[in-house]
XYZ file of C-alpha atoms in Angstrom:
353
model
C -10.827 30.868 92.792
C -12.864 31.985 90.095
C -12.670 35.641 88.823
C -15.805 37.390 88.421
C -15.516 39.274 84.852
C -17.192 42.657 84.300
C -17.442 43.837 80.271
C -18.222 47.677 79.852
C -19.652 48.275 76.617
C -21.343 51.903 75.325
C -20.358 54.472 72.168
C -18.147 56.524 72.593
C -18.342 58.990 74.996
C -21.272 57.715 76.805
C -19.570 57.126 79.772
C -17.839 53.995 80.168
C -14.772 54.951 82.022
C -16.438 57.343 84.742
C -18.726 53.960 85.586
C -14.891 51.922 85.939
C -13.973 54.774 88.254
C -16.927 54.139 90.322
C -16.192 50.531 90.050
C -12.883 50.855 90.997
C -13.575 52.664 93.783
C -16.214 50.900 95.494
C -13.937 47.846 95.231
C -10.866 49.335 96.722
C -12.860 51.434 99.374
C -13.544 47.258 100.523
C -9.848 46.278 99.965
C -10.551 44.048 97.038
C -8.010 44.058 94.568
C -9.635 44.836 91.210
C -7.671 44.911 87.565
C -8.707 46.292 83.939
C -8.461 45.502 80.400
C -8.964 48.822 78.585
C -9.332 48.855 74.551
C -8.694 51.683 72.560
C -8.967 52.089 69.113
C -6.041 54.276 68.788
C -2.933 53.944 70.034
C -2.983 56.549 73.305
C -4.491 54.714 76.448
C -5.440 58.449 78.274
C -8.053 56.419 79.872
C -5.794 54.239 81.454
C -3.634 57.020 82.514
C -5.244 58.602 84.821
C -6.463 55.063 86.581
C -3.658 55.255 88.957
C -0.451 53.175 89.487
C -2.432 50.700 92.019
C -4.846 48.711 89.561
C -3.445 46.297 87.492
C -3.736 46.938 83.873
C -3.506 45.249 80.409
C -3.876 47.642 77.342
C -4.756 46.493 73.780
C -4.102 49.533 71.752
C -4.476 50.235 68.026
C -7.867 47.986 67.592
C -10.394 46.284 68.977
C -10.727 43.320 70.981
C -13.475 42.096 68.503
C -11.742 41.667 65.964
C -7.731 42.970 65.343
C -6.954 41.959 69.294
C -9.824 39.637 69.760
C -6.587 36.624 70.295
C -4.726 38.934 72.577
C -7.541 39.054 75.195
C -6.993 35.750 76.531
C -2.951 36.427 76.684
C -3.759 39.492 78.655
C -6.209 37.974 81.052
C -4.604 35.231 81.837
C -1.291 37.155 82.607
C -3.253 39.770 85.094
C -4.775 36.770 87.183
C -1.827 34.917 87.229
C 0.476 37.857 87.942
C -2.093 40.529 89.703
C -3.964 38.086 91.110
C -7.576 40.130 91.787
C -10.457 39.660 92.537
C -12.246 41.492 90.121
C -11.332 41.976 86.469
C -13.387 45.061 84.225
C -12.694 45.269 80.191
C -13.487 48.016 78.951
C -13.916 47.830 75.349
C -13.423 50.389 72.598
C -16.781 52.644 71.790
C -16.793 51.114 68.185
C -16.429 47.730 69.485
C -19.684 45.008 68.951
C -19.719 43.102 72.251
C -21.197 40.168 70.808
C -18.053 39.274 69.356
C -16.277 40.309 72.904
C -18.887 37.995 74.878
C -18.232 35.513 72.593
C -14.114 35.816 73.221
C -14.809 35.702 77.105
C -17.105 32.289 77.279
C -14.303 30.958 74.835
C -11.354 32.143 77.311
C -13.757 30.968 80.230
C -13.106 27.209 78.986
C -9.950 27.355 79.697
C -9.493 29.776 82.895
C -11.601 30.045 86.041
C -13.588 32.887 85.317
C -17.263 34.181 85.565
C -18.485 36.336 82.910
C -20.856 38.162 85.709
C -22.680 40.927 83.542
C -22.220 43.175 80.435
C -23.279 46.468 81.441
C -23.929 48.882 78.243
C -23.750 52.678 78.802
C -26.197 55.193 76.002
C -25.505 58.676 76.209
C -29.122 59.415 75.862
C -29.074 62.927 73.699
C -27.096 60.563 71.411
C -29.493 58.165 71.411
C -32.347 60.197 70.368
C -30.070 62.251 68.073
C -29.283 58.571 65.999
C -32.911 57.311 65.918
C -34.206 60.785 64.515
C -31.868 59.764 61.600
C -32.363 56.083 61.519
C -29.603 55.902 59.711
C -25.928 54.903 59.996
C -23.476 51.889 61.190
C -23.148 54.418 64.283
C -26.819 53.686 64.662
C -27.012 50.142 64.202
C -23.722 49.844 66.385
C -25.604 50.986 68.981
C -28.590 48.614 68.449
C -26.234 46.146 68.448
C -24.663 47.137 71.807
C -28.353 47.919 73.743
C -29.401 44.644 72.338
C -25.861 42.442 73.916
C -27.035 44.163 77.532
C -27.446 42.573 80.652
C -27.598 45.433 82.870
C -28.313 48.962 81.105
C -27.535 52.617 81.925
C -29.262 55.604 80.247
C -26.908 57.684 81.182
C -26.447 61.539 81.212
C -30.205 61.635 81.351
C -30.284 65.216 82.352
C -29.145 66.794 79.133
C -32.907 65.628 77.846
C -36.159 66.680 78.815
C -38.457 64.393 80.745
C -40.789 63.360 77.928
C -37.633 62.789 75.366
C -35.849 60.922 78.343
C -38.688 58.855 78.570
C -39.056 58.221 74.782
C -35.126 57.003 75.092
C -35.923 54.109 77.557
C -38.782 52.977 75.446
C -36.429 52.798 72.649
C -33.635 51.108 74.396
C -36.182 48.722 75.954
C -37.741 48.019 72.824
C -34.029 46.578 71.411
C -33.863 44.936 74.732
C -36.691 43.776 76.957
C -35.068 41.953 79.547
C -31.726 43.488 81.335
C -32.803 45.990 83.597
C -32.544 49.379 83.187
C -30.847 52.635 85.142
C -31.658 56.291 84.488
C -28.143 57.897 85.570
C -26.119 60.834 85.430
C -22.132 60.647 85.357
C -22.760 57.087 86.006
C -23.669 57.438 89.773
C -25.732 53.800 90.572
C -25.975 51.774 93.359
C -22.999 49.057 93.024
C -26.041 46.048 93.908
C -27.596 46.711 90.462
C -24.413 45.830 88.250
C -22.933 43.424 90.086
C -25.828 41.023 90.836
C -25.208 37.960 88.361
C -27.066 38.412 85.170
C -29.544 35.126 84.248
C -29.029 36.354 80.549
C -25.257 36.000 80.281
C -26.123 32.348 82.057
C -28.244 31.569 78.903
C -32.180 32.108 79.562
C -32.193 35.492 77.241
C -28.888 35.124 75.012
C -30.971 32.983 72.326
C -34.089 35.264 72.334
C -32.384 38.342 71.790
C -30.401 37.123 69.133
C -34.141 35.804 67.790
C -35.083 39.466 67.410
C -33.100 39.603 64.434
C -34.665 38.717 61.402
C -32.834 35.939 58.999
C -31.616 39.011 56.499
C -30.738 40.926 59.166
C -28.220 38.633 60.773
C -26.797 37.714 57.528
C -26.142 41.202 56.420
C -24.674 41.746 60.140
C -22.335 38.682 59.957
C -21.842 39.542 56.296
C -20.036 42.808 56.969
C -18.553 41.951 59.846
C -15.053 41.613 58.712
C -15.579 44.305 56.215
C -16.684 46.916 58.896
C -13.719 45.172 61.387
C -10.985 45.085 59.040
C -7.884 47.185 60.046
C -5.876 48.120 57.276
C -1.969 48.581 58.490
C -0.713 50.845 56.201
C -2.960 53.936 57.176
C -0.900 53.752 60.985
C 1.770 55.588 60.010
C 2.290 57.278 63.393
C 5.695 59.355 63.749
C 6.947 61.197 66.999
C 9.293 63.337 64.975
C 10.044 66.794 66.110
C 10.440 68.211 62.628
C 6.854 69.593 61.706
C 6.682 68.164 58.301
C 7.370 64.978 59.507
C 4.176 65.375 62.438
C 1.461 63.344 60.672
C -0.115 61.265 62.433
C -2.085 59.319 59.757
C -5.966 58.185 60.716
C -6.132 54.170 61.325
C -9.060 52.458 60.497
C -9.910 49.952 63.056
C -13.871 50.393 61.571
C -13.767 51.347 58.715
C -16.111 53.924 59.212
C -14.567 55.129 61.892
C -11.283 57.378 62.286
C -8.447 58.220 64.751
C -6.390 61.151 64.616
C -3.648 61.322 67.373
C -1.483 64.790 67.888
C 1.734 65.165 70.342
C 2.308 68.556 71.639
C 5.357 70.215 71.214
C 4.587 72.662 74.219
C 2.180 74.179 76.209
C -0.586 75.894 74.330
C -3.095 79.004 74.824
C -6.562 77.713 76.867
C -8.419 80.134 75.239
C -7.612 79.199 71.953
C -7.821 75.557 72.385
C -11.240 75.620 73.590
C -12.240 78.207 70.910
C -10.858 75.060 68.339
C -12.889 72.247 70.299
C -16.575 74.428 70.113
C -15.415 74.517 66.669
C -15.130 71.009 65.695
C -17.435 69.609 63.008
C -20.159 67.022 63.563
C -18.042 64.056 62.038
C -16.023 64.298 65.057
C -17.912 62.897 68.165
C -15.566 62.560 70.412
C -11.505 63.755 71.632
C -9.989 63.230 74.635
C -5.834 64.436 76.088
C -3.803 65.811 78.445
C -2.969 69.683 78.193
C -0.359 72.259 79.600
C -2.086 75.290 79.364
C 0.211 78.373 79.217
C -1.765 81.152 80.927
C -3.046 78.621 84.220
C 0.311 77.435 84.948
C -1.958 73.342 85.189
C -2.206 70.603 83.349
C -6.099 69.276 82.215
C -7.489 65.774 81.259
C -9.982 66.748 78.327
C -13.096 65.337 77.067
C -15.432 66.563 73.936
C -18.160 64.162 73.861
C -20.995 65.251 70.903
C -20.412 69.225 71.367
C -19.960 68.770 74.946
C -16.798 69.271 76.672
C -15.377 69.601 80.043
C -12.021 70.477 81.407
C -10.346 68.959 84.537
C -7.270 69.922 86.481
C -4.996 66.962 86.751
C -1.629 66.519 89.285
C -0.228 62.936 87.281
C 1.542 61.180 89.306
C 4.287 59.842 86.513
C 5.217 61.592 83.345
C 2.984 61.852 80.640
C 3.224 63.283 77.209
C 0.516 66.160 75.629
C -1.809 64.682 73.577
C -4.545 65.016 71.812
C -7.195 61.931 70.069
C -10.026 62.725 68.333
C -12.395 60.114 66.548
C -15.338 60.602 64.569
C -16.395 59.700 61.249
C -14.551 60.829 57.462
C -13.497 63.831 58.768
C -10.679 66.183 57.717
C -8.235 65.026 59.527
C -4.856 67.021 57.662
C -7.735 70.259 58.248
C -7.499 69.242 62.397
C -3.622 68.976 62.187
C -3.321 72.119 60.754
C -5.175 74.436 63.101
C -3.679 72.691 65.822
C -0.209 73.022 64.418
C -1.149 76.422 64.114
C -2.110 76.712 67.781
C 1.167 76.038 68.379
C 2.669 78.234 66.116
C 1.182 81.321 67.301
C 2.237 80.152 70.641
C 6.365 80.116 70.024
C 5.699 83.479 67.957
C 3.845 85.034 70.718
């Protein structure tokens, strides 16, 4: 039988794992039998967590499956259809990831396994969108380009945090990067299922070559140039410790992109709500997205997170196996010994209290 492969690309925080829960669900609700490959950059899978213990799922934590775990994709694919058997398979790749180089991985593993690369849906936050081409600046900005341009299907997605006439100005954008996959105005990801999982003629080969044509000659050499450069992950900034002894808490940044940073904090104990959200509103604009699981000590409840580009939103969680308290955030050169701090002083003021 051959496995009909789904790839999830977007930024981060544009959506990508709401869309797998739809996914999921629509599958499931027809008794398929659907598994996941999720990527994270860091080394906490809180995505994955909250998936639940009936889909069948390979993590590749600590990098990105386009470059640092780009040889462990096959390993992992190959071991859920030979062990999970589905019918389905979704990766979701890291936001920082350029799914060029994943599409490229999948044909390659398709050579050798019975497996349909069926479309490679890209999610844009669209206030982020319009935020990035204001600046024209950036590898966060071309990063995007880069992931519009890979499309086969595309969702503009959280299109009601925009205006009608900047909404609009977002699809010309994205459509001007990429003429030919066909575009969905969403919000949280709701779509009909026919739209994303009709087989794309692109990923078959009629658009692949003319979208990589829109690059100019410079442009793809300075792309392919830096691509190691921006990919390389450099080992001895992962210096992540579990200790209990406070000094000993510091949980250095790795650099999967180089522009791009991961701070991960463990939670000694519940903390104040209040407090924490007053320290998320707080956070500053090199930090674009953080994500965890909380035990809030005045609601007696535990909460999946998400800050998402000053937006955040709090969810009351019953986990069905144990999981730790944790916090990620990622963003770009921030402080991250300044974040540690006022959330080991959170914590502080809580076992004084």
């Amino acid at each position: 039988m051959t496995v009909p492969i789904y790839i999830l690309s977007g930024f981060l925080g544009s959506g990508k794992t709401t869309l797998l829960q739809h996914m999921l669900e629509n599958w499931k609700a027809e008794g398929k039998t659907p598994a996941v490959v999720m990527n994270e950059i860091g080394d906490v899978n809180l995505d994955g967590m909250m998936l639940g213990e009936d889909v069948a799922m390979a993590e590749l934590l600590s990098g990105c499956i386009c470059c640092s775990n780009r040889a462990d994709l096959g390993t992992e694919l190959y071991n859920l259809i030979q062990t999970g058997e589905p019918d389905v398979i979704v990766i979701e790749a890291s936001g920082v990831a350029n799914p060029i180089e994943i599409l490229d991985a999948v044909t390659e593993i398709s050579l050798y396994h019975r497996m349909e690369l069926r479309n490679l849906i890209t999610v844009v936050d669209a206030a982020h969108l319009w935020e990035l081409y204001e600046q024209q600046q950036g590898k966060t900005y071309r990063l995007m380009q880069e992931q519009i341009r890979a499309a086969s299907v595309l969702m503009i997605n959280k299109s009601d945090l925009l205006d009608s006439k900047r909404l609009e100005q977002v699809q010309q954008i994205a459509r001007g990067w990429n003429p030919y996959a066909p575009m969905h105005v969403t919000v949280r990801c709701e779509l009909d299922r026919d739209l994303y999982e009709q087989a794309s003629h692109a990923l078959a080969g009629e658009h692949q070559a003319t979208n990589a044509d829109q690059l100019t000659t410079d442009e793809y050499n300075h792309h392919s140039a830096n691509h190691d450069h921006d990919h390389n992950y450099h080992s001895d900034h992962h210096d992540h410790s579990h200790s209990h002894n406070e000094h000993e808490r510091v949980h250095a940044p790795h650099h999967s992109h180089e522009h791009v940073m991961v701070y991960t904090h463990y939670f000694e104990q519940p903390i104040n709500s209040e407090a924490f959200e007053a320290l998320i509103a707080g956070l500053p604009a090199e930090i674009y997205r953080a994500k965890g699981i909380l035990t809030f000590n005045d609601t007696n409840s535990r909460f999946l997170f998400q800050y998402a580009y000053r937006q955040s939103d709090f969810m009351k969680i019953t986990p069905q196996k144990p999981l730790p308290d944790v916090a990620v955030f990622i963003g770009e050169h921030f402080d991250k010994r300044h974040i540690q701090e006022l959330l080991l002083t959170l914590e502080r003021q809580e076992s004084e209290a």
